[in-house]
Amino acid sequence: MSFEIKKLILDKIKEYDRIILFRHFRPDGDAVGSTKGLREILRLTYPEKEILLINNDYSDYVSFLGGEDQDIEDEKYSTALGIVIDTATEERISNPKFSLCKELIKIDHHIETKPYGDLSWVEEERASASEMIADFYLTFKDELKINKDAATYIYTGIVTDSGRFRFRSVSGETLRCAAALLDLGIDTDTLYAHLYMKDFDALKFQGYTYKKMKRTENGVVYLHVDKAMKKKFDLTNEEAGASVSYMDSIKDSLIWLAFIDSDDGSIRVRLRSRFVTVNSIAEKHNGGGHACASGATVYSKKEMKTLIAEADALLKQYKEQNDGWL
Ligand code: AMP
């Protein structure tokens, strides 16, 4: 079924001389990997076209993949095709100039809440948007060109967004896509060194979080990285946000939450879970995302407590109605 939409996207790409790629703000490995991967594929295949990746922010975590492009004059957007990857809603697109593009294509794997774009290819069951880019390449591999760099970008997106092939969303298709990319000669030693190496100071922060995390009656584990903690460890928002993964393997704790103070007074929430679906809670608090990985924003400590109580009630209900969880 997706062949038709993929064909429409390829035909659109062929129609335009300038294509600008976009992704969500606060980019992760998937947002960066999928856009950089598609940029490389399109540059190799259509050297006569101008293929640009223009956004406003940057991710330290995947900075080893290299940078993006300089911005161009607004008029040049108006004759371009825009392709937005890995971004559920227009509000989350990092570069607001996407709206100047002549036409817009959405390629995404998040739960669809607010559709946008002239063409939209959304597959919610995909483990990553990078997997969709790999699939797009494989569907048209007689026409499209790829190289080791493109394969590395896309593979990075696949491995980071799937928790190194661990998450429930990983399917046979994920592994087939990854296998095809590996065949192109990716240097996985270097890639995993980049993904796993930690700064000494970051490890000290990790140790501190174990003292500070709390647990609710029914097993929701949470951590509030407040302004003081950010200052104490000189943390960027990205480094503070990484703390959510420190809580991901605690017995009986099927939901874990990181609250990160922002400079503007709001508190960013990262929700993660095993088995239990948490995106409904995120949606109640200015957010959304996947069943077991969502993001939200709360605006006071009171709202933070409310969200924790909602998560606790959800986990209580889940434990009462299910068994077999760990
Ligand atoms: P985060 O904890 O911010 O990495 O978010 C986890 C997942 O939820 C990511 O896939 C995000 O794209 C998605 N997400 C985060 N915030 C929002 C939001 N406000 N609306 C929709 N999806 C979100």
CSV table of C-alpha atoms and ligand atoms in Angstrom, one decimal:
chain,number,residue,atom,x,y,z
A,1,MET,CA,0.0,0.0,0.0
A,2,SER,CA,2.8,2.4,0.8
A,3,PHE,CA,4.3,1.9,-2.7
A,4,GLU,CA,1.9,4.4,-4.2
A,5,ILE,CA,2.7,7.2,-1.7
A,6,LYS,CA,6.4,6.5,-2.0
A,7,LYS,CA,6.1,6.7,-5.8
A,8,LEU,CA,4.3,10.0,-5.5
A,9,ILE,CA,7.1,11.4,-3.3
A,10,LEU,CA,9.8,10.3,-5.7
A,11,ASP,CA,7.9,11.9,-8.6
A,12,LYS,CA,7.6,15.1,-6.6
A,13,ILE,CA,11.3,15.1,-5.9
A,14,LYS,CA,12.0,14.7,-9.6
A,15,GLU,CA,9.9,17.8,-10.3
A,16,TYR,CA,11.9,20.2,-8.2
A,17,ASP,CA,15.3,21.8,-8.7
A,18,ARG,CA,15.6,22.7,-5.0
A,19,ILE,CA,14.6,20.5,-2.1
A,20,ILE,CA,14.9,21.6,1.5
A,21,LEU,CA,14.8,19.0,4.3
A,22,PHE,CA,13.5,19.7,7.8
A,23,ARG,CA,13.2,17.9,11.1
A,24,HIS,CA,12.0,18.5,14.6
A,25,PHE,CA,13.7,20.8,17.1
A,26,ARG,CA,15.8,19.3,19.9
A,27,PRO,CA,16.9,16.7,17.3
A,28,ASP,CA,17.8,13.1,18.2
A,29,GLY,CA,19.7,10.5,16.2
A,30,ASP,CA,16.7,9.7,14.1
A,31,ALA,CA,15.8,13.2,13.1
A,32,VAL,CA,19.4,13.9,12.2
A,33,GLY,CA,20.2,10.5,10.7
A,34,SER,CA,17.1,10.4,8.5
A,35,THR,CA,17.4,13.9,7.1
A,36,LYS,CA,21.2,13.7,6.5
A,37,GLY,CA,20.7,10.2,5.0
A,38,LEU,CA,18.1,11.4,2.5
A,39,ARG,CA,20.1,14.5,1.7
A,40,GLU,CA,23.1,12.4,0.7
A,41,ILE,CA,21.0,10.0,-1.3
A,42,LEU,CA,19.3,12.8,-3.2
A,43,ARG,CA,22.6,14.7,-3.8
A,44,LEU,CA,24.3,11.5,-5.1
A,45,THR,CA,21.3,10.7,-7.4
A,46,TYR,CA,20.5,14.2,-8.6
A,47,PRO,CA,23.8,16.2,-8.6
A,48,GLU,CA,22.1,18.9,-10.7
A,49,LYS,CA,19.6,19.6,-7.9
A,50,GLU,CA,20.2,21.8,-4.9
A,51,ILE,CA,19.4,19.6,-1.8
A,52,LEU,CA,19.6,21.4,1.5
A,53,LEU,CA,19.1,20.6,5.2
A,54,ILE,CA,18.4,23.8,7.1
A,55,ASN,CA,17.3,23.9,10.7
A,56,ASN,CA,17.8,26.2,13.7
A,57,ASP,CA,19.3,24.0,16.3
A,58,TYR,CA,21.8,21.3,16.8
A,59,SER,CA,22.4,18.1,18.7
A,60,ASP,CA,25.6,17.5,20.6
A,61,TYR,CA,24.8,13.8,21.0
A,62,VAL,CA,25.0,13.0,17.2
A,63,SER,CA,27.3,15.9,16.3
A,64,PHE,CA,29.8,13.3,15.0
A,65,LEU,CA,27.6,12.9,12.0
A,66,GLY,CA,28.5,16.4,10.9
A,67,GLY,CA,26.6,19.6,10.3
A,68,GLU,CA,23.8,20.9,8.2
A,69,ASP,CA,23.5,23.7,5.6
A,70,GLN,CA,23.6,27.5,5.9
A,71,ASP,CA,20.3,29.3,5.6
A,72,ILE,CA,19.3,30.8,2.2
A,73,GLU,CA,17.2,33.8,1.2
A,74,ASP,CA,13.5,33.5,1.9
A,75,GLU,CA,12.6,33.8,-1.8
A,76,LYS,CA,14.5,30.6,-2.5
A,77,TYR,CA,12.2,28.7,-0.2
A,78,SER,CA,9.2,29.7,-2.3
A,79,THR,CA,10.2,27.7,-5.3
A,80,ALA,CA,11.4,24.7,-3.3
A,81,LEU,CA,9.9,21.4,-2.3
A,82,GLY,CA,10.1,20.9,1.5
A,83,ILE,CA,10.4,17.5,3.0
A,84,VAL,CA,9.8,17.2,6.8
A,85,ILE,CA,11.0,14.0,8.4
A,86,ASP,CA,10.4,12.5,11.9
A,87,THR,CA,8.1,15.4,13.0
A,88,ALA,CA,4.6,14.8,14.1
A,89,THR,CA,3.2,18.3,14.0
A,90,GLU,CA,4.0,21.5,12.2
A,91,GLU,CA,4.7,23.2,15.6
A,92,ARG,CA,7.6,20.9,16.2
A,93,ILE,CA,9.4,21.7,12.9
A,94,SER,CA,12.8,23.3,13.8
A,95,ASN,CA,12.9,25.8,10.9
A,96,PRO,CA,9.7,27.9,10.8
A,97,LYS,CA,10.5,28.8,7.2
A,98,PHE,CA,9.2,25.4,6.1
A,99,SER,CA,5.9,27.3,5.5
A,100,LEU,CA,7.4,29.3,2.7
A,101,CYS,CA,8.0,26.2,0.6
A,102,LYS,CA,5.9,25.7,-2.5
A,103,GLU,CA,4.9,22.2,-1.5
A,104,LEU,CA,5.5,20.2,1.6
A,105,ILE,CA,5.9,16.4,2.1
A,106,LYS,CA,5.7,14.8,5.5
A,107,ILE,CA,7.5,11.5,6.2
A,108,ASP,CA,7.0,10.3,9.8
A,109,HIS,CA,6.5,7.4,12.2
A,110,HIS,CA,4.9,9.2,15.1
A,111,ILE,CA,1.2,8.8,16.1
A,112,GLU,CA,-0.6,11.2,13.8
A,113,THR,CA,-2.5,13.8,15.7
A,114,LYS,CA,-2.5,16.9,13.4
A,115,PRO,CA,-1.8,16.0,9.8
A,116,TYR,CA,0.0,18.4,7.5
A,117,GLY,CA,1.7,18.6,4.1
A,118,ASP,CA,0.6,18.2,0.5
A,119,LEU,CA,1.7,14.6,0.6
A,120,SER,CA,2.0,12.6,3.7
A,121,TRP,CA,3.6,9.2,4.3
A,122,VAL,CA,3.1,8.2,7.9
A,123,GLU,CA,3.7,4.6,9.2
A,124,GLU,CA,3.2,4.6,13.0
A,125,GLU,CA,4.4,1.1,13.4
A,126,ARG,CA,7.8,1.9,12.0
A,127,ALA,CA,10.6,1.8,14.6
A,128,SER,CA,12.2,5.0,13.2
A,129,ALA,CA,11.8,7.5,10.4
A,130,SER,CA,15.3,6.4,9.4
A,131,GLU,CA,13.9,3.0,8.7
A,132,MET,CA,11.4,4.6,6.4
A,133,ILE,CA,14.2,6.4,4.5
A,134,ALA,CA,16.0,3.1,4.2
A,135,ASP,CA,12.8,1.5,2.9
A,136,PHE,CA,12.4,4.4,0.5
A,137,TYR,CA,15.9,3.8,-0.8
A,138,LEU,CA,15.4,0.1,-1.1
A,139,THR,CA,12.1,0.5,-2.9
A,140,PHE,CA,13.7,2.6,-5.7
A,141,LYS,CA,17.3,1.2,-5.4
A,142,ASP,CA,17.5,0.8,-9.2
A,143,GLU,CA,17.1,4.6,-9.5
A,144,LEU,CA,18.5,6.0,-6.3
A,145,LYS,CA,22.2,6.1,-5.3
A,146,ILE,CA,23.6,5.6,-1.9
A,147,ASN,CA,27.1,5.5,-0.3
A,148,LYS,CA,28.6,4.5,3.0
A,149,ASP,CA,28.1,7.9,4.6
A,150,ALA,CA,24.4,7.9,3.8
A,151,ALA,CA,24.1,4.4,5.1
A,152,THR,CA,25.9,5.4,8.3
A,153,TYR,CA,23.5,8.4,8.9
A,154,ILE,CA,20.4,6.2,8.4
A,155,TYR,CA,21.8,3.3,10.4
A,156,THR,CA,22.5,5.7,13.3
A,157,GLY,CA,18.9,6.8,13.2
A,158,ILE,CA,17.7,3.2,13.2
A,159,VAL,CA,19.9,2.0,16.1
A,160,THR,CA,19.3,5.1,18.3
A,161,ASP,CA,15.5,5.2,17.9
A,162,SER,CA,15.1,1.5,18.4
A,163,GLY,CA,17.1,1.4,21.6
A,164,ARG,CA,19.7,-0.6,19.7
A,165,PHE,CA,17.0,-2.9,18.2
A,166,ARG,CA,15.4,-3.5,21.6
A,167,PHE,CA,12.1,-1.7,21.4
A,168,ARG,CA,8.8,-3.4,20.7
A,169,SER,CA,8.5,-1.4,17.5
A,170,VAL,CA,11.4,-3.4,16.0
A,171,SER,CA,10.2,-5.7,13.3
A,172,GLY,CA,11.7,-8.0,10.7
A,173,GLU,CA,11.5,-5.1,8.3
A,174,THR,CA,13.7,-3.0,10.7
A,175,LEU,CA,16.3,-5.7,10.6
A,176,ARG,CA,16.1,-6.2,6.8
A,177,CYS,CA,16.6,-2.4,6.3
A,178,ALA,CA,19.5,-2.4,8.8
A,179,ALA,CA,21.0,-5.4,7.1
A,180,ALA,CA,20.9,-3.8,3.7
A,181,LEU,CA,22.7,-0.7,5.1
A,182,LEU,CA,25.3,-2.8,6.9
A,183,ASP,CA,26.2,-4.4,3.6
A,184,LEU,CA,27.4,-1.0,2.5
A,185,GLY,CA,30.3,-1.2,4.9
A,186,ILE,CA,29.3,0.9,8.0
A,187,ASP,CA,32.1,1.2,10.6
A,188,THR,CA,30.1,0.1,13.6
A,189,ASP,CA,33.1,0.2,16.0
A,190,THR,CA,33.4,3.9,15.5
A,191,LEU,CA,29.7,4.5,15.5
A,192,TYR,CA,29.1,2.7,18.8
A,193,ALA,CA,32.2,4.4,20.4
A,194,HIS,CA,30.5,7.7,19.5
A,195,LEU,CA,27.2,6.6,20.9
A,196,TYR,CA,28.5,5.1,24.2
A,197,MET,CA,31.5,7.2,25.2
A,198,LYS,CA,30.7,9.5,28.1
A,199,ASP,CA,32.4,12.5,29.6
A,200,PHE,CA,33.7,12.0,33.1
A,201,ASP,CA,31.5,14.9,34.4
A,202,ALA,CA,28.4,13.4,32.7
A,203,LEU,CA,29.1,10.1,34.6
A,204,LYS,CA,29.3,12.1,37.9
A,205,PHE,CA,25.9,13.6,37.1
A,206,GLN,CA,24.5,10.1,36.4
A,207,GLY,CA,25.7,8.9,39.8
A,208,TYR,CA,24.0,11.8,41.5
A,209,THR,CA,20.7,11.1,39.7
A,210,TYR,CA,20.5,7.7,41.4
A,211,LYS,CA,20.4,9.4,44.8
A,212,LYS,CA,17.8,11.9,43.7
A,213,MET,CA,15.2,9.8,41.8
A,214,LYS,CA,12.0,9.0,43.6
A,215,ARG,CA,9.4,6.3,43.3
A,216,THR,CA,5.6,6.6,43.7
A,217,GLU,CA,3.4,4.0,45.6
A,218,ASN,CA,2.7,2.0,42.4
A,219,GLY,CA,6.2,2.2,41.0
A,220,VAL,CA,6.5,5.3,38.8
A,221,VAL,CA,10.1,6.5,39.0
A,222,TYR,CA,10.8,10.1,38.4
A,223,LEU,CA,13.6,12.7,38.6
A,224,HIS,CA,13.4,16.4,38.6
A,225,VAL,CA,16.5,18.1,37.1
A,226,ASP,CA,15.9,21.5,38.5
A,227,LYS,CA,17.8,24.7,37.8
A,228,ALA,CA,20.1,24.1,40.8
A,229,MET,CA,21.0,20.6,39.6
A,230,LYS,CA,21.6,21.9,36.1
A,231,LYS,CA,23.9,24.6,37.5
A,232,LYS,CA,25.7,22.2,39.9
A,233,PHE,CA,26.7,20.0,37.0
A,234,ASP,CA,26.8,22.7,34.3
A,235,LEU,CA,24.3,20.8,32.2
A,236,THR,CA,22.9,21.7,28.8
A,237,ASN,CA,19.2,20.8,28.3
A,238,GLU,CA,20.3,17.9,26.2
A,239,GLU,CA,22.6,16.5,28.9
A,240,ALA,CA,19.9,17.0,31.6
A,241,GLY,CA,17.3,15.3,29.3
A,242,ALA,CA,19.5,12.2,28.9
A,243,SER,CA,18.8,11.4,32.5
A,244,VAL,CA,15.5,9.7,31.5
A,245,SER,CA,17.5,6.7,30.3
A,246,TYR,CA,19.1,6.2,33.7
A,247,MET,CA,15.8,5.1,35.1
A,248,ASP,CA,14.9,2.6,32.3
A,249,SER,CA,15.7,-0.7,34.0
A,250,ILE,CA,14.2,-0.6,37.5
A,251,LYS,CA,12.1,-3.6,38.5
A,252,ASP,CA,8.4,-2.9,39.0
A,253,SER,CA,8.8,0.5,37.5
A,254,LEU,CA,7.0,0.3,34.2
A,255,ILE,CA,6.8,4.1,33.9
A,256,TRP,CA,9.7,6.6,34.4
A,257,LEU,CA,9.7,10.3,34.0
A,258,ALA,CA,12.3,13.0,33.8
A,259,PHE,CA,11.3,16.6,34.5
A,260,ILE,CA,13.8,19.2,33.2
A,261,ASP,CA,13.5,22.8,34.2
A,262,SER,CA,13.7,25.2,31.2
A,263,ASP,CA,15.0,28.7,31.3
A,264,ASP,CA,11.6,30.1,30.5
A,265,GLY,CA,10.1,28.7,33.7
A,266,SER,CA,8.3,25.7,32.0
A,267,ILE,CA,9.3,22.2,32.8
A,268,ARG,CA,9.9,19.7,30.0
A,269,VAL,CA,8.8,16.2,30.6
A,270,ARG,CA,10.2,13.0,29.1
A,271,LEU,CA,7.9,10.0,29.6
A,272,ARG,CA,9.0,6.5,29.0
A,273,SER,CA,7.4,3.1,29.8
A,274,ARG,CA,7.5,-0.6,29.3
A,275,PHE,CA,4.2,-2.3,28.3
A,276,VAL,CA,2.0,0.6,29.5
A,277,THR,CA,0.9,3.3,27.0
A,278,VAL,CA,1.8,6.8,28.2
A,279,ASN,CA,1.2,9.1,25.3
A,280,SER,CA,-2.3,9.8,26.5
A,281,ILE,CA,-0.8,11.4,29.6
A,282,ALA,CA,1.6,13.4,27.4
A,283,GLU,CA,-1.3,14.6,25.3
A,284,LYS,CA,-3.0,16.0,28.4
A,285,HIS,CA,0.0,18.2,29.1
A,286,ASN,CA,0.9,19.9,25.8
A,287,GLY,CA,2.7,16.9,24.3
A,288,GLY,CA,2.4,13.6,22.6
A,289,GLY,CA,4.6,11.0,21.0
A,290,HIS,CA,4.7,7.2,21.0
A,291,ALA,CA,3.0,4.6,23.1
A,292,CYS,CA,6.1,4.1,25.3
A,293,ALA,CA,8.1,7.3,24.6
A,294,SER,CA,6.5,10.7,24.8
A,295,GLY,CA,7.3,14.2,25.6
A,296,ALA,CA,5.2,17.0,27.3
A,297,THR,CA,5.6,20.4,29.0
A,298,VAL,CA,4.2,21.4,32.4
A,299,TYR,CA,4.1,24.9,33.7
A,300,SER,CA,4.3,24.5,37.5
A,301,LYS,CA,5.3,22.1,40.2
A,302,LYS,CA,1.6,21.6,40.9
A,303,GLU,CA,1.1,20.4,37.3
A,304,MET,CA,4.2,18.2,37.6
A,305,LYS,CA,2.6,16.5,40.7
A,306,THR,CA,-0.7,16.1,38.8
A,307,LEU,CA,1.2,14.4,35.9
A,308,ILE,CA,3.0,12.1,38.4
A,309,ALA,CA,-0.3,11.2,40.0
A,310,GLU,CA,-1.9,10.4,36.6
A,311,ALA,CA,1.1,8.2,35.8
A,312,ASP,CA,0.8,6.5,39.1
A,313,ALA,CA,-2.9,5.8,38.7
A,314,LEU,CA,-2.3,4.5,35.2
A,315,LEU,CA,0.4,2.1,36.4
A,316,LYS,CA,-1.8,1.0,39.3
A,317,GLN,CA,-4.6,0.2,36.9
A,318,TYR,CA,-2.2,-1.6,34.5
A,319,LYS,CA,-0.8,-3.8,37.3
A,320,GLU,CA,-4.3,-4.7,38.5
A,321,GLN,CA,-5.4,-5.7,35.0
A,322,ASN,CA,-2.3,-7.4,33.7
A,323,ASP,CA,0.3,-9.9,34.8
A,324,GLY,CA,3.5,-11.0,33.4
A,325,TRP,CA,5.2,-7.6,33.7
A,326,LEU,CA,8.6,-7.2,35.3
B,1,AMP,P1,11.3,13.2,24.1
B,1,AMP,O1,11.3,12.7,25.4
B,1,AMP,O2,11.2,14.7,24.0
B,1,AMP,O3,12.5,12.7,23.3
B,1,AMP,O4,10.0,12.7,23.3
B,1,AMP,C1,9.8,11.3,23.1
B,1,AMP,C2,9.0,11.2,21.8
B,1,AMP,O5,7.8,11.9,21.9
B,1,AMP,C3,9.8,11.7,20.6
B,1,AMP,O6,9.6,10.8,19.6
B,1,AMP,C4,9.2,13.0,20.3
B,1,AMP,O7,9.2,13.2,19.0
B,1,AMP,C5,7.7,12.9,20.9
B,1,AMP,N1,7.3,14.1,21.4
B,1,AMP,C6,7.9,14.9,22.3
B,1,AMP,N2,7.2,16.0,22.6
B,1,AMP,C7,6.1,16.0,21.8
B,1,AMP,C8,5.0,16.9,21.6
B,1,AMP,N3,4.9,18.0,22.3
B,1,AMP,N4,4.1,16.5,20.7
B,1,AMP,C9,4.2,15.4,20.0
B,1,AMP,N5,5.2,14.5,20.2
B,1,AMP,C10,6.2,14.8,21.0
